[in-house]
Short mmCIF file of C-alpha atoms in Angstrom, two decimals:
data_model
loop_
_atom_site.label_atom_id
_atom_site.label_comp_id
_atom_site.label_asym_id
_atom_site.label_seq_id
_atom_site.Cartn_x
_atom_site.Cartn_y
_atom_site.Cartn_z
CA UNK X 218 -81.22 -31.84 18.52
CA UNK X 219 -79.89 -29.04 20.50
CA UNK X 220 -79.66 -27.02 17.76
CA UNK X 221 -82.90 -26.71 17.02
CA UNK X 222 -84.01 -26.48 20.65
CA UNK X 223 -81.44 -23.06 20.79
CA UNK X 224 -82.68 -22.12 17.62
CA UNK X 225 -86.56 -22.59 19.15
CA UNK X 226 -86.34 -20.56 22.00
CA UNK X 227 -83.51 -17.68 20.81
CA UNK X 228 -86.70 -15.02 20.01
CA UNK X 229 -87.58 -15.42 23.60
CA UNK X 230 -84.70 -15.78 25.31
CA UNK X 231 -85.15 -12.63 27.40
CA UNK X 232 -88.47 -13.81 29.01
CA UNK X 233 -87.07 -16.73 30.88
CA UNK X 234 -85.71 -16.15 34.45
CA UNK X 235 -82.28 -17.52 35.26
CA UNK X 236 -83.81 -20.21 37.21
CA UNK X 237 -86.00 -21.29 34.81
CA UNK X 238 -83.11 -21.47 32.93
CA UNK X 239 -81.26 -23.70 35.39
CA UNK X 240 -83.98 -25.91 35.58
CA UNK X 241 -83.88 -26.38 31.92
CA UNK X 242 -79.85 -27.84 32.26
CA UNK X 243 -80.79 -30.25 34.88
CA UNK X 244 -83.16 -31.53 32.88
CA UNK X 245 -80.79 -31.72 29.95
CA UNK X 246 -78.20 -33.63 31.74
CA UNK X 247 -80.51 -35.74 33.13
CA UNK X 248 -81.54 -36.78 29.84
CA UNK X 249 -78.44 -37.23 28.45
CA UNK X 250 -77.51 -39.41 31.28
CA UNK X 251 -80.48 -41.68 30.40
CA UNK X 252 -79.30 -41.95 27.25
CA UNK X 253 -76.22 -42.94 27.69
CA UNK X 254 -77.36 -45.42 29.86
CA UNK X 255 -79.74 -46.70 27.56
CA UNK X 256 -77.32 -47.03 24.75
CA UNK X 257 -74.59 -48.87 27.19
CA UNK X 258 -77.09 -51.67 28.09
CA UNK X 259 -78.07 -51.86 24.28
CA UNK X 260 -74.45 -52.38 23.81
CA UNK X 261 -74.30 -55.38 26.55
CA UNK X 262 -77.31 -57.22 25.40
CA UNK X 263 -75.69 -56.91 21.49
CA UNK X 264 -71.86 -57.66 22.86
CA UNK X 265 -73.00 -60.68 25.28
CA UNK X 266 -74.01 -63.20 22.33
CA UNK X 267 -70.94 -62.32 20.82
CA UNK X 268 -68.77 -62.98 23.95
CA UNK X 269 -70.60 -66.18 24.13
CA UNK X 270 -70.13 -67.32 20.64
CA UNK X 271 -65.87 -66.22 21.06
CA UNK X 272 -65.99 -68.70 24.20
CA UNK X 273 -67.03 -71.44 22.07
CA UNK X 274 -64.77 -70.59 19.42
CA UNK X 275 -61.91 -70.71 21.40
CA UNK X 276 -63.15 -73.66 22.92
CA UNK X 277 -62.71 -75.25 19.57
CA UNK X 278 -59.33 -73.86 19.16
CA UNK X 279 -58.23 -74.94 22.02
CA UNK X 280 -58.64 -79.01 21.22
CA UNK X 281 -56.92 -77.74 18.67
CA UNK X 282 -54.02 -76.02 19.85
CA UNK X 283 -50.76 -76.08 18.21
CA UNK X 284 -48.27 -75.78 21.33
CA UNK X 285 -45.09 -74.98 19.47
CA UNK X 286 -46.81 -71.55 17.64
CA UNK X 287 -48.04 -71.13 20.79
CA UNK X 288 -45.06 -70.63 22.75
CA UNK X 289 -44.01 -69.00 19.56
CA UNK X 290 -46.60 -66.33 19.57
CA UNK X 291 -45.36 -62.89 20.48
CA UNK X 292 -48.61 -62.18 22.75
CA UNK X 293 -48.82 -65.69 24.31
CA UNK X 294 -48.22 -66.17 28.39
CA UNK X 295 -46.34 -69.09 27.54
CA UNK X 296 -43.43 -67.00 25.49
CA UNK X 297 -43.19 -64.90 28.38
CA UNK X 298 -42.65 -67.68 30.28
CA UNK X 299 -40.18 -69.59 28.35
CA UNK X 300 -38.37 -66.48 27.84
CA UNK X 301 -38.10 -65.26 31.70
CA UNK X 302 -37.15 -69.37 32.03
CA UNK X 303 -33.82 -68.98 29.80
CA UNK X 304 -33.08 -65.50 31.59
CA UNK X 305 -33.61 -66.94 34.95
CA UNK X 306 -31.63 -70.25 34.42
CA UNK X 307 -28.61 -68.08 32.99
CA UNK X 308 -29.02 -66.18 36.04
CA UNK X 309 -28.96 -69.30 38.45
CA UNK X 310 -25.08 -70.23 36.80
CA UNK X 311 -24.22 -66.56 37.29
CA UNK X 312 -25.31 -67.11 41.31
CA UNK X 313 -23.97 -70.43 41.57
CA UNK X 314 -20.28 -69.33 40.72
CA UNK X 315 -20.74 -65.97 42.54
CA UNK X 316 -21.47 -68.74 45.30
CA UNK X 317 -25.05 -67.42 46.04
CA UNK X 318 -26.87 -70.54 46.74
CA UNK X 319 -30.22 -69.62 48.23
CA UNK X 320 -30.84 -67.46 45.30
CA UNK X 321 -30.11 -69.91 42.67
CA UNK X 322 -32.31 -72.06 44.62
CA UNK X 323 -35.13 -69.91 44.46
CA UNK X 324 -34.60 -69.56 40.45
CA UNK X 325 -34.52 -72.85 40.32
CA UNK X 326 -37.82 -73.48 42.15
CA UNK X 327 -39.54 -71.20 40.16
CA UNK X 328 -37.87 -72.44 36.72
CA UNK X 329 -39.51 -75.62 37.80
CA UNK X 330 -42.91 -74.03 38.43
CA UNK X 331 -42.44 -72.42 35.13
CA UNK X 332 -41.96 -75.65 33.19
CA UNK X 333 -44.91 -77.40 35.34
CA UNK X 334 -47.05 -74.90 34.28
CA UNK X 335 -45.97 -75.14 30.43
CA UNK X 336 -45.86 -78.83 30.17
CA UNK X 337 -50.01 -78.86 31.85
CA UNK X 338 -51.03 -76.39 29.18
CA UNK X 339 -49.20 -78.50 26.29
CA UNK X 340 -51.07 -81.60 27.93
CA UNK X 341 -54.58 -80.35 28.09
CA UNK X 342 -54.09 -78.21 24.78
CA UNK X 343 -54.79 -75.11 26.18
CA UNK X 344 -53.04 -71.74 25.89
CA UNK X 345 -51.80 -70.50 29.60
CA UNK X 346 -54.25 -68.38 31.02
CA UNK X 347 -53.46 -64.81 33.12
CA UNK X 348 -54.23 -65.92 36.03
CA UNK X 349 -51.85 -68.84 36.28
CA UNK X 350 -49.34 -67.04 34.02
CA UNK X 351 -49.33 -64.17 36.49
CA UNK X 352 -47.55 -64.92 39.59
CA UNK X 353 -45.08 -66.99 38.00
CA UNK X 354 -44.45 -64.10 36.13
CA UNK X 355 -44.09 -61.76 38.63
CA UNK X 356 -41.97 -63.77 41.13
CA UNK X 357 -39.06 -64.62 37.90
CA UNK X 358 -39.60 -60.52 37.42
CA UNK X 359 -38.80 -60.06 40.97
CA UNK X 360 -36.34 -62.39 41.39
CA UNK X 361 -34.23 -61.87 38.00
CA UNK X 362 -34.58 -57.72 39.41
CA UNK X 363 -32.64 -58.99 42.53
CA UNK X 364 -30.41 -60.79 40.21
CA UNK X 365 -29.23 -57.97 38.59
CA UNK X 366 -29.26 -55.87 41.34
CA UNK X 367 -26.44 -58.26 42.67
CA UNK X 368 -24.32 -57.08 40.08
CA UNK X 369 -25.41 -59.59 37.60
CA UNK X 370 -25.71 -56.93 34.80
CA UNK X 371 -25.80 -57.89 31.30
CA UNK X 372 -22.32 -57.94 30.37
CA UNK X 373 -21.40 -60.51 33.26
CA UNK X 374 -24.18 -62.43 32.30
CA UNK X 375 -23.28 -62.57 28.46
CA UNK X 376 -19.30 -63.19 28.87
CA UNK X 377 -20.53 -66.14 31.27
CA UNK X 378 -22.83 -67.25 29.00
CA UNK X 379 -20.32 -67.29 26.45
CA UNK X 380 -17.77 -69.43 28.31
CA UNK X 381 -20.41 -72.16 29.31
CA UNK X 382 -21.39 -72.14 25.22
CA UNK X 383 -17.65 -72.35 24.46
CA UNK X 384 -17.38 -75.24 27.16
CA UNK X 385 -20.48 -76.96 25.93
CA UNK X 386 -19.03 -76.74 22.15
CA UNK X 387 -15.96 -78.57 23.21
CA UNK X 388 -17.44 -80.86 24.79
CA UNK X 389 -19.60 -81.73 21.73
CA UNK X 390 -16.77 -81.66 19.44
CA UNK X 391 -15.23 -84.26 22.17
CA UNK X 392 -18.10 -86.28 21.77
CA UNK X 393 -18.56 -85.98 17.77
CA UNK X 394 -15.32 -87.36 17.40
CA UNK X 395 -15.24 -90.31 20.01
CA UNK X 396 -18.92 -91.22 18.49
CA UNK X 397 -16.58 -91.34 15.16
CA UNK X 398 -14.02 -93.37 16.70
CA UNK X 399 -16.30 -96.05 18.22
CA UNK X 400 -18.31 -96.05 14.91
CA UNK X 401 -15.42 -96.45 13.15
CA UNK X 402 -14.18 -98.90 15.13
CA UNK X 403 -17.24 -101.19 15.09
CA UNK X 404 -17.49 -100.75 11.07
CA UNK X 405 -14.02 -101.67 11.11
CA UNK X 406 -13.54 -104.37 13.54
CA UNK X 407 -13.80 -108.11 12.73
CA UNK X 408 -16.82 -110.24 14.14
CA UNK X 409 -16.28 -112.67 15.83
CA UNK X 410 -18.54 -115.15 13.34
CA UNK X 411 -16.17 -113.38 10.77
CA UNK X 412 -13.07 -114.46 12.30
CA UNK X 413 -14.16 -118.03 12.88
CA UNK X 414 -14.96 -118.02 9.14
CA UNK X 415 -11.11 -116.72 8.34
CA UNK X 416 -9.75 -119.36 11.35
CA UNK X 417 -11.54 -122.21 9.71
CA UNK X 418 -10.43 -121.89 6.29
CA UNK X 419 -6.91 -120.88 6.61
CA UNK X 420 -6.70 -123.94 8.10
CA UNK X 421 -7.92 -126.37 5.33
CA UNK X 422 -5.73 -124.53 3.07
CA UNK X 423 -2.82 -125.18 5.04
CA UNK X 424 -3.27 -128.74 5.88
CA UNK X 425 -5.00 -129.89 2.36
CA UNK X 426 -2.78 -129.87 -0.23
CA UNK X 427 -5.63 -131.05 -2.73
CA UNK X 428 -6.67 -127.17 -2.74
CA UNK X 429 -3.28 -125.78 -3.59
CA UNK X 430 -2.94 -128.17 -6.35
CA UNK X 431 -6.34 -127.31 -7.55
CA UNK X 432 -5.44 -123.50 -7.32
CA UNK X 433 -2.07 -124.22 -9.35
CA UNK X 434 -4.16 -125.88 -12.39
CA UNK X 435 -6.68 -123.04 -12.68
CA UNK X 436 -4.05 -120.36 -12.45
CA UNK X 437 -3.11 -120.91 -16.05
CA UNK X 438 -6.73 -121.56 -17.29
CA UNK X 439 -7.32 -119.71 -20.64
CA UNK X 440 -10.96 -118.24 -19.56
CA UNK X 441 -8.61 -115.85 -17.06
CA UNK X 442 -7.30 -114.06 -20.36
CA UNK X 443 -10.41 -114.73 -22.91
CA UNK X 444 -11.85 -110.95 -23.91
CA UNK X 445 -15.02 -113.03 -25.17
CA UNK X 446 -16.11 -113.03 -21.92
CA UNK X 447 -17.02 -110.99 -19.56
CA UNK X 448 -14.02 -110.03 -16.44
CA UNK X 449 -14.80 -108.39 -13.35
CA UNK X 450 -11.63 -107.63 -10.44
CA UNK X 451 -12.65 -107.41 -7.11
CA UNK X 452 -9.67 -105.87 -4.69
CA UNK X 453 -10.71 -107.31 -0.95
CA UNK X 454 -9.84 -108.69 2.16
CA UNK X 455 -13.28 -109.54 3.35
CA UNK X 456 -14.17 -113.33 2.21
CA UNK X 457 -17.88 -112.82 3.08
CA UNK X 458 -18.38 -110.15 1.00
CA UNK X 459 -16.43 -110.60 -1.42
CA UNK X 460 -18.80 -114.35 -1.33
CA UNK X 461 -21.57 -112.15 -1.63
CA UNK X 462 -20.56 -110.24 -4.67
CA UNK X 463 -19.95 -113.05 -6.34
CA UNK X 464 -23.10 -115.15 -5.55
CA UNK X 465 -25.33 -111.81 -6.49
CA UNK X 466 -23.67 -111.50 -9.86
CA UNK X 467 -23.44 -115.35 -10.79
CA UNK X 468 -27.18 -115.64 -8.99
CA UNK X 469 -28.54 -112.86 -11.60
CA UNK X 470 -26.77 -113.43 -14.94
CA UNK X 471 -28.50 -115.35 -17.66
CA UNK X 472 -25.10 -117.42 -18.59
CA UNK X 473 -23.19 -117.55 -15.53
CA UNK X 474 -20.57 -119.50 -17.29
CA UNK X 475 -19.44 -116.53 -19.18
CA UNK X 476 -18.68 -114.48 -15.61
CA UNK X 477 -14.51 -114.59 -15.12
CA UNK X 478 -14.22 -112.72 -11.47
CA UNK X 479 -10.33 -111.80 -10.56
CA UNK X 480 -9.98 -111.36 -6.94
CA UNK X 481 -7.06 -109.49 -5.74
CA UNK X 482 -6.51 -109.83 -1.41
CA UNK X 483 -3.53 -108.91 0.73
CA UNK X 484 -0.99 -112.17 2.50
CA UNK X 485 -2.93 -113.11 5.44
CA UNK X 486 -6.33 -113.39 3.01
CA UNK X 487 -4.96 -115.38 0.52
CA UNK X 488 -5.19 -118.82 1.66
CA UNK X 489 -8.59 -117.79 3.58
CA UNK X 490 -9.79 -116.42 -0.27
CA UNK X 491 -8.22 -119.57 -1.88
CA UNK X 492 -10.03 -122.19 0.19
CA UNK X 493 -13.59 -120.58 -0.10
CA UNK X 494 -13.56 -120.42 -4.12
CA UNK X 495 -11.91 -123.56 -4.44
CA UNK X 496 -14.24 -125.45 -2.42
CA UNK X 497 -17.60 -123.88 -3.69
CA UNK X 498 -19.03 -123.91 -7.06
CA UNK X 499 -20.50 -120.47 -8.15
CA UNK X 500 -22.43 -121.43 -11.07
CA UNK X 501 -19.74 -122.27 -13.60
CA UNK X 502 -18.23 -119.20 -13.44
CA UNK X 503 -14.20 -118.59 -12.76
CA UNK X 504 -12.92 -117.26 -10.19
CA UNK X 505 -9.28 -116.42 -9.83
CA UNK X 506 -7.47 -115.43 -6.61
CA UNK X 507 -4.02 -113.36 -6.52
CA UNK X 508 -1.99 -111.99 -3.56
CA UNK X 509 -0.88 -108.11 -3.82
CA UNK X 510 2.18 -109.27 -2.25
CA UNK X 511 3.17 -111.52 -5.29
CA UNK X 512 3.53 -108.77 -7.57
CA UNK X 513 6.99 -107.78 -7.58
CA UNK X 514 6.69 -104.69 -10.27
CA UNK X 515 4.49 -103.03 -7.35
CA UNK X 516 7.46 -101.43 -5.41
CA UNK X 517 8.21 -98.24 -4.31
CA UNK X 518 10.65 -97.45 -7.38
CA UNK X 519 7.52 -97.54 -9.43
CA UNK X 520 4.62 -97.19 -7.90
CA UNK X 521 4.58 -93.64 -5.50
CA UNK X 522 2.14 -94.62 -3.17
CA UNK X 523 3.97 -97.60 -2.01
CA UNK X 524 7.07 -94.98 -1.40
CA UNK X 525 4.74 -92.98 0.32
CA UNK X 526 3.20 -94.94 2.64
CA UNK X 527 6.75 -97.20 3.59
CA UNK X 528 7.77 -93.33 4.20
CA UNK X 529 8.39 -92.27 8.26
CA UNK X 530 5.65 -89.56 7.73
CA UNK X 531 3.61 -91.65 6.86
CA UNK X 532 4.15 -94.23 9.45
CA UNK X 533 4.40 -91.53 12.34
CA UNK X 534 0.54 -90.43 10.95
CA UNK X 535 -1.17 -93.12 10.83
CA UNK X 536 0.72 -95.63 14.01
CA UNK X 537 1.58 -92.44 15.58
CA UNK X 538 -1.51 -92.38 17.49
CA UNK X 539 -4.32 -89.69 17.11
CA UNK X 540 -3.86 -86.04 16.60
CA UNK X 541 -6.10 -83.25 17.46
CA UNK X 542 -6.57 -81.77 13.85
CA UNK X 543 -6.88 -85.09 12.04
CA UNK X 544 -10.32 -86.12 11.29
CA UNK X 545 -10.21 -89.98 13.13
CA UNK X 546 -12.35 -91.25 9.92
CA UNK X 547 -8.74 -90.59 8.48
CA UNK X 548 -6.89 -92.76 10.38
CA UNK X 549 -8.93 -95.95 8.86
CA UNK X 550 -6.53 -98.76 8.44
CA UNK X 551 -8.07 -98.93 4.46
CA UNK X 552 -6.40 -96.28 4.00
CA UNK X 553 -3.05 -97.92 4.71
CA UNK X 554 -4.00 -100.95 2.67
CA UNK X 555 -2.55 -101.12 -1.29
CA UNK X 556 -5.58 -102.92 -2.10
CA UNK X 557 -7.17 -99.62 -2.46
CA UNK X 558 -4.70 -98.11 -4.83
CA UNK X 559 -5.06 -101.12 -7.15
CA UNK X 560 -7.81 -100.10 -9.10
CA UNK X 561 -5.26 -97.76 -10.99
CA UNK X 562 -3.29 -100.43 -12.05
CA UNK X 563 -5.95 -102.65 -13.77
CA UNK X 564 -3.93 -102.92 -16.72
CA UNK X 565 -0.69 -103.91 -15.30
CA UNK X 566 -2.40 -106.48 -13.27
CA UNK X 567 -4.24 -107.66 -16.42
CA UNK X 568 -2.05 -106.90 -19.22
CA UNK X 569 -4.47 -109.13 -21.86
CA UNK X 570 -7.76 -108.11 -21.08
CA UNK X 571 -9.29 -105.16 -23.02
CA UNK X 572 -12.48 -104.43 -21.03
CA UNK X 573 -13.20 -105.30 -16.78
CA UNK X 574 -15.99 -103.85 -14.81
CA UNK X 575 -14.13 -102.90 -11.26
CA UNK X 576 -16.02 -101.68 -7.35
CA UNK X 577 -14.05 -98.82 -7.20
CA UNK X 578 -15.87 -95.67 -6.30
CA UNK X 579 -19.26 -97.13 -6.26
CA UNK X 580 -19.15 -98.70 -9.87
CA UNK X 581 -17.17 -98.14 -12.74
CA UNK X 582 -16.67 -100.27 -16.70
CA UNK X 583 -13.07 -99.86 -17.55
CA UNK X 584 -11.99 -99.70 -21.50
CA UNK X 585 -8.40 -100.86 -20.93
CA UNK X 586 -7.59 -100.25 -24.01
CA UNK X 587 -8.16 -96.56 -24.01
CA UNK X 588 -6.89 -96.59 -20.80
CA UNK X 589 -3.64 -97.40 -22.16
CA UNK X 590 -3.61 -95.11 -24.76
CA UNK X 591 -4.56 -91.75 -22.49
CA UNK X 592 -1.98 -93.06 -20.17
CA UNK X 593 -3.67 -93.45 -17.42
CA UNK X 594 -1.32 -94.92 -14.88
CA UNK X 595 0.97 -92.16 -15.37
CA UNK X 596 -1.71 -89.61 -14.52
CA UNK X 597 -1.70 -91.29 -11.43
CA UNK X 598 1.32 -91.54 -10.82
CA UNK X 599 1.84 -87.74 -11.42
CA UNK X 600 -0.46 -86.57 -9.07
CA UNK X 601 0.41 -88.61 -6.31
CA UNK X 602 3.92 -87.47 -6.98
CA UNK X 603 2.13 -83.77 -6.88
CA UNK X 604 0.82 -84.82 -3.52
CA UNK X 605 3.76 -86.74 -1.66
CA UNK X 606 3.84 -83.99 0.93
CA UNK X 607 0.03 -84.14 1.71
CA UNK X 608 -1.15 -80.93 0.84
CA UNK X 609 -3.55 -81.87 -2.46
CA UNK X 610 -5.26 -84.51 -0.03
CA UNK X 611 -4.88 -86.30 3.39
CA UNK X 612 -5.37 -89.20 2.35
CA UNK X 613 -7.40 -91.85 0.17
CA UNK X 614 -8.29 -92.83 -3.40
CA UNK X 615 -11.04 -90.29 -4.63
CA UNK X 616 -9.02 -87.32 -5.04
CA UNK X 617 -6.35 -88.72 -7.05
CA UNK X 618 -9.24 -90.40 -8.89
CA UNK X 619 -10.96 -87.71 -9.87
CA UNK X 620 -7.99 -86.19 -10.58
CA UNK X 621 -6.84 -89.26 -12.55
CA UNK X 622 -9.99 -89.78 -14.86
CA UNK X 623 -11.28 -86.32 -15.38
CA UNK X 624 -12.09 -85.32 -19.08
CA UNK X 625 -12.27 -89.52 -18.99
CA UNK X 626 -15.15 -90.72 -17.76
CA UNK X 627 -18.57 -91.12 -18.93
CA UNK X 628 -21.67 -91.14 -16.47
CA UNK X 629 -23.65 -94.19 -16.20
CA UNK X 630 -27.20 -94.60 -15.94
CA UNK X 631 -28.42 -93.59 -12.62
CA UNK X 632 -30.05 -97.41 -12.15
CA UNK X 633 -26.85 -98.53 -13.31
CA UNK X 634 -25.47 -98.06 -9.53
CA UNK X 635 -27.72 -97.34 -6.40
CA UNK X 636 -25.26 -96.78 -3.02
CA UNK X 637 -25.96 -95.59 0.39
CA UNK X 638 -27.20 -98.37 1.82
CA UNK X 639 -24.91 -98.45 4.74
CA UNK X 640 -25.50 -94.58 5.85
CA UNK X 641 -29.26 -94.10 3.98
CA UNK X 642 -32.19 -94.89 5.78
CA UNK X 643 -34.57 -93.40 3.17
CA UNK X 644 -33.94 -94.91 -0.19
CA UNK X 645 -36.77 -95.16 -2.57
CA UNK X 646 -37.95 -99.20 -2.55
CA UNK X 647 -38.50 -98.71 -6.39
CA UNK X 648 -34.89 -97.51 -6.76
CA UNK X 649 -33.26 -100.50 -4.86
CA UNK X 650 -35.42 -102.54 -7.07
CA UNK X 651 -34.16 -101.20 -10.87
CA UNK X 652 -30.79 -101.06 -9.65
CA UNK X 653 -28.31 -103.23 -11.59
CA UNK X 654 -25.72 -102.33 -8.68
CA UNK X 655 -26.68 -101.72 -5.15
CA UNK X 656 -23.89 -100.63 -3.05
CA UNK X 657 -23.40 -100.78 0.77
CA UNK X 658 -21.01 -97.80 1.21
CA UNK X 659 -20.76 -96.10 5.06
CA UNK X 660 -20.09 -97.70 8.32
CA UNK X 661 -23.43 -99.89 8.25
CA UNK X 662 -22.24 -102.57 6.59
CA UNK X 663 -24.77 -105.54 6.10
CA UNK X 664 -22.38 -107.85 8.06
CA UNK X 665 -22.02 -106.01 11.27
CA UNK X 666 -24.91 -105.86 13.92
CA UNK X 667 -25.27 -102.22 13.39
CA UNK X 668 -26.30 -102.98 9.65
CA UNK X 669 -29.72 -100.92 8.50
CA UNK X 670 -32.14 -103.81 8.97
CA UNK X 671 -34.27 -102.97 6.01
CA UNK X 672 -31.55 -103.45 3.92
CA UNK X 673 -29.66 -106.69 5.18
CA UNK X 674 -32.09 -109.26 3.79
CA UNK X 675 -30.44 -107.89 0.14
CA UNK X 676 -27.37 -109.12 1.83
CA UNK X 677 -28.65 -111.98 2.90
CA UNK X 678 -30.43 -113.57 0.53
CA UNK X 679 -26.47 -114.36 -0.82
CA UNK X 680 -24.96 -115.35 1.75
CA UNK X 681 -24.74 -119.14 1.79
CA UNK X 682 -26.08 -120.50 4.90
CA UNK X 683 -25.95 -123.91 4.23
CA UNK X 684 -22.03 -123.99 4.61
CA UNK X 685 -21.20 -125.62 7.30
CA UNK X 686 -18.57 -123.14 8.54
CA UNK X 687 -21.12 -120.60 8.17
CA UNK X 688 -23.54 -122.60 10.12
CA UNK X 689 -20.96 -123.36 12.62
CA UNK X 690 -19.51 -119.53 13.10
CA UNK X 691 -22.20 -117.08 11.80
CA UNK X 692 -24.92 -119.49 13.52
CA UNK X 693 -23.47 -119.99 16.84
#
């Protein structure tokens, strides 16, 4: 436009006056100005309805507000806040040991406006606004300032912050490890309803000699060595469960009669094992019952883990109380038992049986007979040798089992053998269902009150409650 307007008046340019000319600019500007002024309240009318329509969109945002991206958002108020909230509580330990009370105190206040203000926005699902993000804001700015200017730079603050993290890991290692303990100890430890059970039956096999006749006839019974049916050793000191076992597999077979179970249990079990079996009927099926401390070719001349753990190493590591780099789930007294170490003897135990399914680690079918010809004792035997002075393995069964069996072994169908159910919360219904096998391995055993309640009525549904012991000591 004001080209053409120079353009317009450049032949007569010379005929205007200088105050005609002057005239002309006012009037100039003072159309421009209108302009402008006309095109910035175009621009509000346009920009209002659009204001409007944001409000209500954040409106709608806000009912839906997640809090945690929120406070995670780079341009929020309430990042800022939670950030100057970390600084300033490091800074109120800093004061504290520099024995600068009425400053930490002040922090302090103002941490706990901070997390007022934080926890009303996460309440009413709305972001924190400027205006009540603001002074909080700039009294933890003026106040972490002072901070510093006490001398509180950043390398003070970060070695103390270090030693407080360092104190705080110890102190959760401290508590890792006596959670382990008492865990331990309650998977461990013996009910009370348990121990009744034990009490009860030791004493009718001591003071009924009808049930240690009866155990003398089927000790030589010809089913124990018959490789027509079907064997399965069991190496425990637990009556109930070993009860349980039974029951399940006897309660789930099609010809219970053909089910031969060989239960192997230390001294003070055996009469507590013998009276149980002897005095309830398991669907036909045999049961035997052996002591571990009857079998005289189990000695430390042949068998290395008997040297081993008769050793004073041994003894000093696992009586000699606890030591600081020993993982405590170490020191379980299962490890000290032979039972464990039995299931690499299967054939010695049972020199006439060919085939024996065995709860070992999880489940296992043995061929005994190609067990004897790779030797497998020996294997054993040579690694634990390899291993007397600890440094293979700690201690336990696995190692020299995988050891033992590997290039051995063949897997088994996955529904063969379902475990975790005393450490799993979240196994698949359908799984437990199709197993053959399930298996309560971990601390949570069904028995104990800290048992995983959606899995004890599988337990449960075995465990005869009719008995009257068991009605007397479980009950009560």
């Amino acid at each position: 436009m004001r080209r053409r307007a120079a353009e317009y008046r450049r032949p007569v340019r010379r005929r205007f006056s200088y105050w005609i000319w002057a005239l002309f600019g006012l009037f100039s500007i003072a159309g421009l100005v209108l302009l402008v002024v006309h095109h910035n309240q175009h621009e509000d009318r346009v920009e209002q309805p659009v204001l409007e329509r944001n409000t209500g969109l954040d409106q709608v945002a806000h009912e839906s507000l997640n809090f945690t991206e929120e406070i995670l958002s780079a341009r929020s108020f309430s990042r800022q806040l939670a950030e100057q909230m970390t600084l300033a509580k490091a800074y109120v330990i800093i004061a504290k040991e520099h024995n600068n009370l009425h400053l930490a105190w002040e922090l302090s206040s103002k941490i706990r406006n901070c997390q007022l203000l934080l926890s009303k926005a996460a309440m009413r699902g709305e972001p924190v606004t400027l205006e009540e993000a603001e002074p909080i804001i700039k009294s933890l700015s003026y106040l972490i300032f002072r901070a510093e200017d006490a001398h509180y730079d950043i390398a003070t603050t970060i070695m103390t912050m270090k030693s407080h993290i360092q104190a705080l890991e110890e102190r959760a290692n401290a508590a890792t490890v006596q959670s382990t303990v008492f865990g331990q100890l309650a998977a461990e430890a013996l009910p009370k309803s348990l121990h009744c059970l034990n009490v009860k039956l030791t004493a009718d096999w001591l003071r009924k000699p009808s049930l240690q006749e009866l155990a003398d006839e089927k000790r030589n019974s010809p089913r124990l060595m018959d490789n027509n049916l079907y064997h399965f050793c069991i190496f425990s000191d637990n009556v109930l469960a070993t009860s349980v076992v039974v029951n399940s597999t006897v309660s789930n077979a099609d010809h219970p009669k053909q089910l031969v179970f060989h239960i192997v249990t230390n001294g003070i079990n055996y009469g507590t094992m013998q009276a149980w079996f002897l005095s309830n009927d398991f669907k036909g099926s045999t049961i035997e019952v052996q002591n571990v401390e009857e079998f005289s070719w189990f000695n430390a001349s042949y068998a290395p883990i008997v040297k081993q753990l008769l050793s004073a190493d041994s003894q000093a590591y696992y009586i000699g109380g606890y030591q600081d780099n020993v993982a405590p789930k170490l020191r379980s007294p299962k490890y000290q038992s032979l039972l464990n170490h039995l299931r690499f003897y299967i054939p010695e135990i049972y020199p006439q049986l060919e085939k024996a399914c065995g709860w070992a680690f999880g489940m296992n079918v043995f061929d005994l007979i190609a067990w004897k010809k790779a030797n497998v004792t020996a294997r054993y035997h040579y690694w634990q040798e390899q291993n007397a002075d600890g440094t293979l393995w700690r201690v336990g069964t696995l190692p020299p089992g995988l050891l033992t069996f590997y290039g051995l072994t063949e897997p088994l169908d996955r529904r063969w053998h379902v475990l975790g159910l005393g450490y799993d919360l979240n196994i698949d219904n359908r799984l437990i269902e199709s197993a053959a096998v399930v298996h309560f391995n971990g601390f949570m055993k069904p028995w104990l009150k800290l048992a995983i309640e959606r899995y004890r009525p599988l337990w449960e549904r075995y465990v005869n409650r009719s008995h009257p012991y068991l009605q007397d000591c479980v009950t009560s």
